mmCIF file of C-alpha atoms in Angstrom:
data_model
loop_
_atom_site.group_PDB
_atom_site.id
_atom_site.type_symbol
_atom_site.label_atom_id
_atom_site.label_comp_id
_atom_site.label_asym_id
_atom_site.label_seq_id
_atom_site.Cartn_x
_atom_site.Cartn_y
_atom_site.Cartn_z
ATOM 1 C CA MET A 1 27.213 -48.256 -5.603
ATOM 2 C CA THR A 2 27.594 -47.893 -1.854
ATOM 3 C CA ARG A 3 24.560 -47.561 0.424
ATOM 4 C CA ARG A 4 25.529 -43.946 1.193
ATOM 5 C CA SER A 5 25.828 -43.042 -2.496
ATOM 6 C CA PHE A 6 22.446 -44.646 -3.155
ATOM 7 C CA TRP A 7 20.649 -42.432 -0.584
ATOM 8 C CA VAL A 8 22.401 -39.281 -1.857
ATOM 9 C CA VAL A 9 21.084 -40.016 -5.358
ATOM 10 C CA VAL A 10 17.579 -40.663 -3.992
ATOM 11 C CA LEU A 11 17.515 -37.443 -1.962
ATOM 12 C CA LEU A 12 18.766 -35.396 -4.905
ATOM 13 C CA ALA A 13 16.063 -36.903 -7.101
ATOM 14 C CA ILE A 14 13.401 -36.052 -4.519
ATOM 15 C CA GLY A 15 14.723 -32.477 -4.315
ATOM 16 C CA VAL A 16 14.596 -32.051 -8.074
ATOM 17 C CA SER A 17 11.101 -33.535 -8.206
ATOM 18 C CA THR A 18 9.890 -31.218 -5.445
ATOM 19 C CA ALA A 19 11.397 -28.160 -7.118
ATOM 20 C CA VAL A 20 9.699 -29.030 -10.402
ATOM 21 C CA ALA A 21 6.374 -29.593 -8.669
ATOM 22 C CA GLN A 22 6.291 -26.115 -7.056
ATOM 23 C CA PRO A 23 4.032 -23.619 -8.843
ATOM 24 C CA PRO A 24 5.744 -20.655 -10.507
ATOM 25 C CA ALA A 25 5.830 -17.376 -8.573
ATOM 26 C CA GLN A 26 2.946 -15.095 -9.475
ATOM 27 C CA ALA A 27 3.760 -11.754 -11.078
ATOM 28 C CA ALA A 28 3.077 -8.643 -9.019
ATOM 29 C CA LYS A 29 -0.225 -6.891 -9.682
ATOM 30 C CA LEU A 30 0.686 -3.727 -11.544
ATOM 31 C CA PRO A 31 -1.823 -1.071 -12.569
ATOM 32 C CA SER A 32 -2.390 -0.013 -16.136
ATOM 33 C CA PRO A 33 -2.156 3.712 -16.999
ATOM 34 C CA SER A 34 -5.954 3.843 -17.233
ATOM 35 C CA ASP A 35 -6.615 2.331 -13.790
ATOM 36 C CA SER A 36 -8.074 4.537 -11.070
ATOM 37 C CA LEU A 37 -5.959 4.184 -7.947
ATOM 38 C CA VAL A 38 -6.419 5.111 -4.295
ATOM 39 C CA ILE A 39 -3.348 5.509 -2.075
ATOM 40 C CA VAL A 40 -3.815 5.355 1.702
ATOM 41 C CA ALA A 41 -1.206 6.252 4.341
ATOM 42 C CA GLY A 42 -0.998 4.011 7.428
ATOM 43 C CA THR A 43 0.462 6.242 10.131
ATOM 44 C CA LYS A 44 1.011 3.505 12.714
ATOM 45 C CA ASP A 45 2.708 0.885 10.544
ATOM 46 C CA ASP A 46 4.570 3.274 8.200
ATOM 47 C CA THR A 47 2.912 2.076 5.012
ATOM 48 C CA ALA A 48 1.438 3.456 1.819
ATOM 49 C CA ASN A 49 -1.236 1.103 0.516
ATOM 50 C CA VAL A 50 -2.012 1.210 -3.212
ATOM 51 C CA PHE A 51 -5.506 0.110 -4.283
ATOM 52 C CA ARG A 52 -7.099 -0.307 -7.689
ATOM 53 C CA VAL A 53 -10.710 0.889 -7.867
ATOM 54 C CA ASN A 54 -12.702 -2.232 -8.677
ATOM 55 C CA GLY A 55 -16.432 -1.574 -8.914
ATOM 56 C CA ASN A 56 -17.833 -1.017 -5.445
ATOM 57 C CA THR A 57 -14.641 -2.001 -3.643
ATOM 58 C CA LEU A 58 -10.891 -1.409 -3.561
ATOM 59 C CA GLU A 59 -8.396 -4.098 -4.599
ATOM 60 C CA LEU A 60 -5.111 -3.918 -2.694
ATOM 61 C CA LEU A 61 -2.230 -4.099 -5.168
ATOM 62 C CA LYS A 62 0.685 -3.492 -2.836
ATOM 63 C CA SER A 63 1.616 -2.240 0.626
ATOM 64 C CA LEU A 64 4.834 -0.213 0.574
ATOM 65 C CA LYS A 65 7.083 0.942 3.402
ATOM 66 C CA THR A 66 7.411 4.707 3.857
ATOM 67 C CA GLY A 67 9.289 6.968 6.214
ATOM 68 C CA GLY A 68 8.080 7.399 9.781
ATOM 69 C CA GLY A 69 4.491 8.479 10.379
ATOM 70 C CA PRO A 70 3.111 8.845 6.846
ATOM 71 C CA HIS A 71 0.566 11.630 7.094
ATOM 72 C CA GLU A 72 -0.882 12.936 3.815
ATOM 73 C CA VAL A 73 -0.759 11.874 0.163
ATOM 74 C CA CYS A 74 -0.950 13.673 -3.177
ATOM 75 C CA ILE A 75 -0.659 12.558 -6.814
ATOM 76 C CA SER A 76 1.514 14.125 -9.507
ATOM 77 C CA ALA A 77 -0.224 15.927 -12.362
ATOM 78 C CA ASP A 78 0.611 13.136 -14.817
ATOM 79 C CA GLY A 79 -0.617 10.433 -12.408
ATOM 80 C CA LYS A 80 2.697 8.585 -12.447
ATOM 81 C CA LYS A 81 3.855 9.323 -8.889
ATOM 82 C CA ALA A 82 2.452 9.599 -5.391
ATOM 83 C CA TYR A 83 4.061 11.740 -2.694
ATOM 84 C CA VAL A 84 3.651 10.987 1.030
ATOM 85 C CA THR A 85 4.718 13.284 3.888
ATOM 86 C CA ASN A 86 6.500 11.527 6.764
ATOM 87 C CA SER A 87 5.412 13.422 9.868
ATOM 88 C CA THR A 88 7.832 11.764 12.307
ATOM 89 C CA GLY A 89 10.618 10.602 10.006
ATOM 90 C CA GLY A 90 10.832 13.818 8.000
ATOM 91 C CA GLY A 91 10.976 14.200 4.243
ATOM 92 C CA ILE A 92 8.694 12.859 1.533
ATOM 93 C CA THR A 93 8.326 9.295 0.271
ATOM 94 C CA VAL A 94 8.102 9.069 -3.530
ATOM 95 C CA ILE A 95 6.156 6.167 -5.072
ATOM 96 C CA ASP A 96 6.286 5.169 -8.726
ATOM 97 C CA LEU A 97 2.699 4.249 -9.602
ATOM 98 C CA THR A 98 3.804 2.427 -12.737
ATOM 99 C CA THR A 99 6.098 -0.078 -11.008
ATOM 100 C CA LEU A 100 4.684 0.225 -7.459
ATOM 101 C CA GLU A 101 8.167 0.762 -6.086
ATOM 102 C CA VAL A 102 9.463 3.350 -3.618
ATOM 103 C CA GLY A 103 12.076 5.668 -5.089
ATOM 104 C CA ALA A 104 14.633 7.913 -3.438
ATOM 105 C CA PRO A 105 12.929 10.095 -0.821
ATOM 106 C CA ILE A 106 12.936 13.879 -0.949
ATOM 107 C CA MET A 107 14.955 14.944 2.078
ATOM 108 C CA ASP A 108 15.783 18.477 3.220
ATOM 109 C CA ALA A 109 16.212 20.198 6.569
ATOM 110 C CA SER A 110 13.146 22.311 5.759
ATOM 111 C CA LEU A 111 10.957 19.173 5.630
ATOM 112 C CA GLU A 112 10.891 18.518 9.366
ATOM 113 C CA ARG A 113 7.516 17.262 10.636
ATOM 114 C CA PRO A 114 5.794 17.746 7.268
ATOM 115 C CA THR A 115 1.993 17.650 7.230
ATOM 116 C CA GLY A 116 -0.227 18.430 4.249
ATOM 117 C CA LEU A 117 0.957 18.698 0.647
ATOM 118 C CA ALA A 118 -0.303 19.376 -2.870
ATOM 119 C CA ALA A 119 1.139 19.008 -6.382
ATOM 120 C CA SER A 120 0.919 21.847 -8.885
ATOM 121 C CA ARG A 121 -1.248 21.340 -11.971
ATOM 122 C CA ASP A 122 1.673 21.957 -14.307
ATOM 123 C CA GLY A 123 3.621 19.059 -12.766
ATOM 124 C CA LYS A 124 6.581 21.223 -11.746
ATOM 125 C CA LYS A 125 6.143 21.908 -8.020
ATOM 126 C CA LEU A 126 5.117 20.499 -4.647
ATOM 127 C CA TYR A 127 3.695 22.604 -1.822
ATOM 128 C CA VAL A 128 4.415 21.099 1.614
ATOM 129 C CA GLY A 129 3.377 22.318 5.053
ATOM 130 C CA SER A 130 6.278 21.894 7.502
ATOM 131 C CA ARG A 131 5.649 22.288 11.207
ATOM 132 C CA GLY A 132 9.352 21.980 11.936
ATOM 133 C CA SER A 133 10.149 24.930 9.668
ATOM 134 C CA GLN A 134 6.910 26.808 10.427
ATOM 135 C CA ALA A 135 6.533 27.309 6.694
ATOM 136 C CA LEU A 136 4.919 26.296 3.462
ATOM 137 C CA VAL A 137 7.855 24.850 1.540
ATOM 138 C CA VAL A 138 7.755 25.121 -2.268
ATOM 139 C CA LEU A 139 9.756 22.350 -3.946
ATOM 140 C CA SER A 140 10.543 21.289 -7.457
ATOM 141 C CA THR A 141 9.316 17.737 -8.057
ATOM 142 C CA GLY A 142 13.000 16.799 -8.168
ATOM 143 C CA GLY A 143 13.338 17.901 -4.534
ATOM 144 C CA GLN A 144 14.976 21.338 -4.838
ATOM 145 C CA VAL A 145 13.678 23.920 -2.345
ATOM 146 C CA LEU A 146 12.438 26.889 -4.366
ATOM 147 C CA LYS A 147 10.893 28.996 -1.620
ATOM 148 C CA GLN A 148 9.685 29.003 1.978
ATOM 149 C CA LEU A 149 6.641 31.040 2.986
ATOM 150 C CA PRO A 150 6.263 31.659 6.755
ATOM 151 C CA VAL A 151 3.176 29.846 8.080
ATOM 152 C CA LYS A 152 2.715 29.065 11.770
ATOM 153 C CA ASP A 153 1.708 25.478 12.545
ATOM 154 C CA PRO A 154 0.680 24.455 9.007
ATOM 155 C CA THR A 155 -1.809 21.582 8.743
ATOM 156 C CA GLY A 156 -3.981 21.025 5.661
ATOM 157 C CA VAL A 157 -2.848 22.007 2.152
ATOM 158 C CA ALA A 158 -5.062 22.033 -0.954
ATOM 159 C CA ILE A 159 -4.819 23.314 -4.515
ATOM 160 C CA SER A 160 -7.700 24.750 -6.538
ATOM 161 C CA PRO A 161 -8.886 22.684 -9.533
ATOM 162 C CA ASP A 162 -7.775 25.451 -11.920
ATOM 163 C CA GLY A 163 -4.310 25.379 -10.337
ATOM 164 C CA THR A 164 -4.123 29.115 -9.648
ATOM 165 C CA ARG A 165 -4.259 28.985 -5.839
ATOM 166 C CA VAL A 166 -2.827 26.870 -3.043
ATOM 167 C CA TYR A 167 -4.424 27.058 0.382
ATOM 168 C CA VAL A 168 -2.589 26.199 3.602
ATOM 169 C CA ALA A 169 -4.229 26.095 7.027
ATOM 170 C CA SER A 170 -2.440 27.698 9.977
ATOM 171 C CA ASP A 171 -3.489 26.050 13.227
ATOM 172 C CA SER A 172 -2.371 28.601 15.823
ATOM 173 C CA THR A 173 -3.403 31.718 13.863
ATOM 174 C CA GLN A 174 -6.895 30.373 13.051
ATOM 175 C CA SER A 175 -6.546 31.208 9.401
ATOM 176 C CA VAL A 176 -5.891 29.851 5.913
ATOM 177 C CA PHE A 177 -3.346 31.506 3.631
ATOM 178 C CA ALA A 178 -4.166 31.773 -0.077
ATOM 179 C CA ILE A 179 -1.068 31.461 -2.284
ATOM 180 C CA ASP A 180 -0.882 32.665 -5.900
ATOM 181 C CA THR A 181 0.853 29.792 -7.722
ATOM 182 C CA SER A 182 2.155 32.041 -10.524
ATOM 183 C CA THR A 183 4.312 33.984 -8.064
ATOM 184 C CA ASP A 184 4.216 31.751 -4.966
ATOM 185 C CA THR A 185 3.240 34.716 -2.816
ATOM 186 C CA VAL A 186 0.406 35.186 -0.324
ATOM 187 C CA ASN A 187 -2.528 37.010 -1.884
ATOM 188 C CA GLY A 188 -5.032 36.741 0.960
ATOM 189 C CA VAL A 189 -5.840 35.401 4.397
ATOM 190 C CA LEU A 190 -9.081 33.573 5.194
ATOM 191 C CA LYS A 191 -10.050 33.895 8.859
ATOM 192 C CA THR A 192 -11.486 30.675 10.256
ATOM 193 C CA GLY A 193 -12.367 29.073 13.554
ATOM 194 C CA ARG A 194 -10.011 27.284 15.935
ATOM 195 C CA GLN A 195 -7.704 24.631 14.498
ATOM 196 C CA PRO A 196 -8.491 24.756 10.770
ATOM 197 C CA MET A 197 -7.519 21.511 9.038
ATOM 198 C CA GLY A 198 -9.646 20.167 6.195
ATOM 199 C CA ILE A 199 -9.690 22.306 3.037
ATOM 200 C CA ALA A 200 -11.572 21.715 -0.213
ATOM 201 C CA VAL A 201 -12.252 23.865 -3.272
ATOM 202 C CA THR A 202 -15.344 23.435 -5.428
ATOM 203 C CA PRO A 203 -14.796 22.121 -8.990
ATOM 204 C CA ASP A 204 -15.344 25.591 -10.491
ATOM 205 C CA SER A 205 -12.601 26.974 -8.162
ATOM 206 C CA LYS A 206 -14.993 29.674 -6.939
ATOM 207 C CA THR A 207 -15.658 28.507 -3.362
ATOM 208 C CA VAL A 208 -13.340 27.385 -0.556
ATOM 209 C CA LEU A 209 -14.511 25.172 2.300
ATOM 210 C CA VAL A 210 -12.555 24.973 5.560
ATOM 211 C CA ALA A 211 -13.297 22.658 8.504
ATOM 212 C CA SER A 212 -12.253 24.028 11.899
ATOM 213 C CA VAL A 213 -11.681 21.092 14.249
ATOM 214 C CA SER A 214 -11.979 22.826 17.620
ATOM 215 C CA SER A 215 -14.825 25.138 16.584
ATOM 216 C CA ASP A 216 -16.977 22.320 15.103
ATOM 217 C CA VAL A 217 -17.712 24.614 12.161
ATOM 218 C CA MET A 218 -17.482 24.657 8.366
ATOM 219 C CA HIS A 219 -16.463 28.034 6.900
ATOM 220 C CA VAL A 220 -17.326 28.892 3.295
ATOM 221 C CA PHE A 221 -15.342 31.554 1.410
ATOM 222 C CA ASN A 222 -15.482 33.394 -1.895
ATOM 223 C CA ALA A 223 -12.257 32.312 -3.642
ATOM 224 C CA ALA A 224 -12.066 35.461 -5.778
ATOM 225 C CA THR A 225 -12.214 37.906 -2.845
ATOM 226 C CA ASN A 226 -11.259 35.647 0.122
ATOM 227 C CA GLU A 227 -14.364 36.980 1.880
ATOM 228 C CA LEU A 228 -16.471 34.795 4.164
ATOM 229 C CA TYR A 229 -19.834 33.742 2.761
ATOM 230 C CA GLY A 230 -20.817 32.217 6.079
ATOM 231 C CA ALA A 231 -20.288 29.387 8.556
ATOM 232 C CA PHE A 232 -22.407 26.581 9.952
ATOM 233 C CA GLY A 233 -22.052 23.827 12.517
ATOM 234 C CA ILE A 234 -21.600 20.317 11.136
ATOM 235 C CA GLY A 235 -20.672 18.180 14.141
ATOM 236 C CA ARG A 236 -17.830 17.444 16.505
ATOM 237 C CA ALA A 237 -14.226 17.942 15.323
ATOM 238 C CA PRO A 238 -14.672 18.002 11.512
ATOM 239 C CA GLN A 239 -11.680 16.685 9.600
ATOM 240 C CA GLY A 240 -11.274 16.112 5.828
ATOM 241 C CA ILE A 241 -13.679 17.360 3.127
ATOM 242 C CA ALA A 242 -14.684 16.128 -0.337
ATOM 243 C CA VAL A 243 -16.879 18.007 -2.835
ATOM 244 C CA ALA A 244 -19.111 16.351 -5.454
ATOM 245 C CA PRO A 245 -18.300 17.032 -9.137
ATOM 246 C CA ASP A 246 -21.394 19.239 -9.515
ATOM 247 C CA GLY A 247 -20.374 21.370 -6.532
ATOM 248 C CA LYS A 248 -23.795 21.006 -4.915
ATOM 249 C CA VAL A 249 -22.880 18.565 -2.152
ATOM 250 C CA ALA A 250 -19.875 18.168 0.142
ATOM 251 C CA TYR A 251 -18.913 15.509 2.662
ATOM 252 C CA SER A 252 -16.923 15.953 5.863
ATOM 253 C CA VAL A 253 -15.990 13.406 8.523
ATOM 254 C CA THR A 254 -16.754 14.383 12.115
ATOM 255 C CA ARG A 255 -16.146 12.904 15.533
ATOM 256 C CA GLU A 256 -19.269 13.400 17.608
ATOM 257 C CA ALA A 257 -18.881 13.163 21.378
ATOM 258 C CA THR A 258 -21.420 11.416 23.604
ATOM 259 C CA PRO A 259 -20.962 10.463 27.277
ATOM 260 C CA GLY A 260 -18.436 7.654 27.420
ATOM 261 C CA LEU A 261 -18.552 6.953 23.682
ATOM 262 C CA GLY A 262 -17.084 8.209 20.434
ATOM 263 C CA HIS A 263 -19.696 8.536 17.705
ATOM 264 C CA SER A 264 -18.180 9.193 14.286
ATOM 265 C CA THR A 265 -19.997 10.236 11.131
ATOM 266 C CA VAL A 266 -19.805 11.509 7.587
ATOM 267 C CA SER A 267 -21.765 14.757 7.495
ATOM 268 C CA ILE A 268 -23.533 15.455 4.193
ATOM 269 C CA LEU A 269 -23.539 19.167 3.379
ATOM 270 C CA ASP A 270 -25.983 20.851 1.013
ATOM 271 C CA LEU A 271 -24.181 23.735 -0.714
ATOM 272 C CA ARG A 272 -27.091 24.833 -2.888
ATOM 273 C CA GLN A 273 -28.860 27.068 -0.371
ATOM 274 C CA GLY A 274 -26.879 30.145 0.584
ATOM 275 C CA TYR A 275 -23.489 29.170 1.968
ATOM 276 C CA GLY A 276 -24.596 25.673 2.989
ATOM 277 C CA ARG A 277 -26.191 23.551 5.686
ATOM 278 C CA LYS A 278 -25.900 20.022 7.039
ATOM 279 C CA SER A 279 -28.566 17.735 5.599
ATOM 280 C CA ASN A 280 -27.720 14.270 6.941
ATOM 281 C CA ASP A 281 -25.205 12.000 8.713
ATOM 282 C CA ILE A 282 -23.843 8.522 7.950
ATOM 283 C CA ALA A 283 -22.226 6.553 10.805
ATOM 284 C CA VAL A 284 -18.658 5.305 10.287
ATOM 285 C CA ASP A 285 -15.915 3.621 12.338
ATOM 286 C CA ALA A 286 -13.830 5.251 15.039
ATOM 287 C CA LEU A 287 -11.834 8.418 14.417
ATOM 288 C CA PRO A 288 -12.437 9.091 10.717
ATOM 289 C CA ALA A 289 -9.764 11.303 9.188
ATOM 290 C CA ARG A 290 -10.145 11.760 5.437
ATOM 291 C CA VAL A 291 -12.945 11.340 2.923
ATOM 292 C CA LEU A 292 -12.732 10.800 -0.835
ATOM 293 C CA LEU A 293 -15.237 10.335 -3.653
ATOM 294 C CA SER A 294 -14.915 7.458 -6.127
ATOM 295 C CA PRO A 295 -14.235 8.438 -9.765
ATOM 296 C CA ASP A 296 -17.936 8.188 -10.635
ATOM 297 C CA ALA A 297 -19.016 9.849 -7.342
ATOM 298 C CA SER A 298 -21.160 6.819 -6.435
ATOM 299 C CA PHE A 299 -19.050 5.730 -3.466
ATOM 300 C CA LEU A 300 -17.338 7.397 -0.577
ATOM 301 C CA TYR A 301 -14.021 6.188 0.851
ATOM 302 C CA VAL A 302 -13.338 7.052 4.495
ATOM 303 C CA THR A 303 -10.086 6.407 6.392
ATOM 304 C CA CYS A 304 -10.645 5.561 10.055
ATOM 305 C CA THR A 305 -7.542 5.947 12.239
ATOM 306 C CA GLY A 306 -9.147 4.212 15.190
ATOM 307 C CA ALA A 307 -10.349 1.128 13.292
ATOM 308 C CA ASP A 308 -8.558 -2.208 13.048
ATOM 309 C CA ALA A 309 -5.929 -2.190 10.282
ATOM 310 C CA ALA A 310 -7.855 -4.850 8.353
ATOM 311 C CA THR A 311 -10.981 -2.664 8.185
ATOM 312 C CA SER A 312 -9.498 0.833 8.289
ATOM 313 C CA VAL A 313 -11.061 2.112 5.044
ATOM 314 C CA THR A 314 -14.854 2.207 4.938
ATOM 315 C CA ILE A 315 -16.641 2.251 1.569
ATOM 316 C CA ILE A 316 -20.126 3.794 1.518
ATOM 317 C CA ASP A 317 -22.617 3.501 -1.340
ATOM 318 C CA LEU A 318 -24.021 7.029 -1.641
ATOM 319 C CA ARG A 319 -27.112 5.767 -3.449
ATOM 320 C CA THR A 320 -28.235 3.881 -0.337
ATOM 321 C CA GLY A 321 -26.181 5.446 2.444
ATOM 322 C CA GLU A 322 -25.019 1.968 3.456
ATOM 323 C CA THR A 323 -21.506 0.672 4.125
ATOM 324 C CA VAL A 324 -20.744 -1.920 1.445
ATOM 325 C CA HIS A 325 -17.147 -2.857 2.275
ATOM 326 C CA LYS A 326 -14.335 -2.322 4.753
ATOM 327 C CA VAL A 327 -10.816 -2.901 3.487
ATOM 328 C CA ARG A 328 -7.272 -2.890 4.830
ATOM 329 C CA GLY A 329 -5.669 0.523 4.589
ATOM 330 C CA GLY A 330 -2.825 0.149 7.071
ATOM 331 C CA ALA A 331 -2.789 0.689 10.833
ATOM 332 C CA GLY A 332 -3.889 4.218 11.675
ATOM 333 C CA ALA A 333 -5.114 4.904 8.131
ATOM 334 C CA ARG A 334 -5.140 8.654 7.568
ATOM 335 C CA GLY A 335 -4.070 10.491 4.397
ATOM 336 C CA MET A 336 -5.635 9.417 1.107
ATOM 337 C CA ALA A 337 -5.485 10.449 -2.554
ATOM 338 C CA LEU A 338 -7.135 9.393 -5.807
ATOM 339 C CA ARG A 339 -5.637 8.949 -9.252
ATOM 340 C CA LYS A 340 -8.546 9.116 -11.666
#
C-alpha cells in the first residue's frame, strides 16, 4: 500500500467513526390533540410562535415564519389550525397545529392590510377586518371570499361565545358593528369612544366590552339590544381584553403615561357592580398589546410589543398578582390566541 493510500484509508475510517459517534437528531416537539396551546404573533420578525401550556409557564414548541407583519391570531373551531393576519404582507398565514407546519396562505386582493380576525363556531367561515378594502371580509376556511361588508378602518374583531354575533371595531367612525352570523348582515351599531380596538364578549354572550384607545375608556353594552350600559375610565390607551369564565372579572392592558416614562399595566375590572369599575392594576413590560387567560384562569399571558424578544410574553399568577415568568414570543409580540 502506498503512503497516500494509507492516509486515505485512515481519514475515511475517522470519518466513519465520527459519523457513528454523533447523536441522532431529536424529533420535533409536536403537540397532542389534548394539549392546550398558545400562539403568539411576532410583528417585527414575522413569526408565529407556538407554545404548549406547561403548568405556570409556556413551553416553546416551534417558531414559524409568516407573511409580513403578523398582527392577530385565531384558532379554528376544531382546534386543528391557526390563522394569522399579515398586516404588511397581505393575506392570511395558515398553520397546521397537528404538524406545526405552515400551509398554503389564503391570498386575495380583498385581504390587503388585514387586521383582526375571528373563526366561526361552526368551522365554516373566517371574518377578517381589511383596512385595504375598508371592509369586513367573510371567507370560507378554504379561502373563498363569500361577502364583504363595508367597514371604515377596521381594527379588532371578536365573535360571541354562542357564535351568533361577530363584532368589528371601526376606528374612524368610533363604533363597533354587530354582525348576525346566520345572515352575515349588520344588525346593530355600538357607539364607542375614539379609536375602539379591544373587544370581548362575556361567556354568557350577554355583554360586550370595548376598549377605546384614544378615549382611555371601557364601554359596556347589552348584546341583545346593542344599548350602552355605561362607560368608565381604566387607564391610558387600553388595548386587548380578556374576561374570566364566570364573567365577573375582566382584564385589559393599558399604557399609562407619566412625564418622560411609559408605565404599562394590566387593569383588573370588576364587572359585578353595575356596568363595571377598575379595581386594581398590575405592572407589566413596555407597550402591552394583548391579554389572555390560561385554561384554568389561574394565569394571565400578556404580549408586550416593546419588550425584548426573549421576554416578550409576561406570565402573571393571578392568585398573587406577581410575574412568574417571561418567555420568548417573537420580536414585537402582539396578537395571541389560545387552543384549550
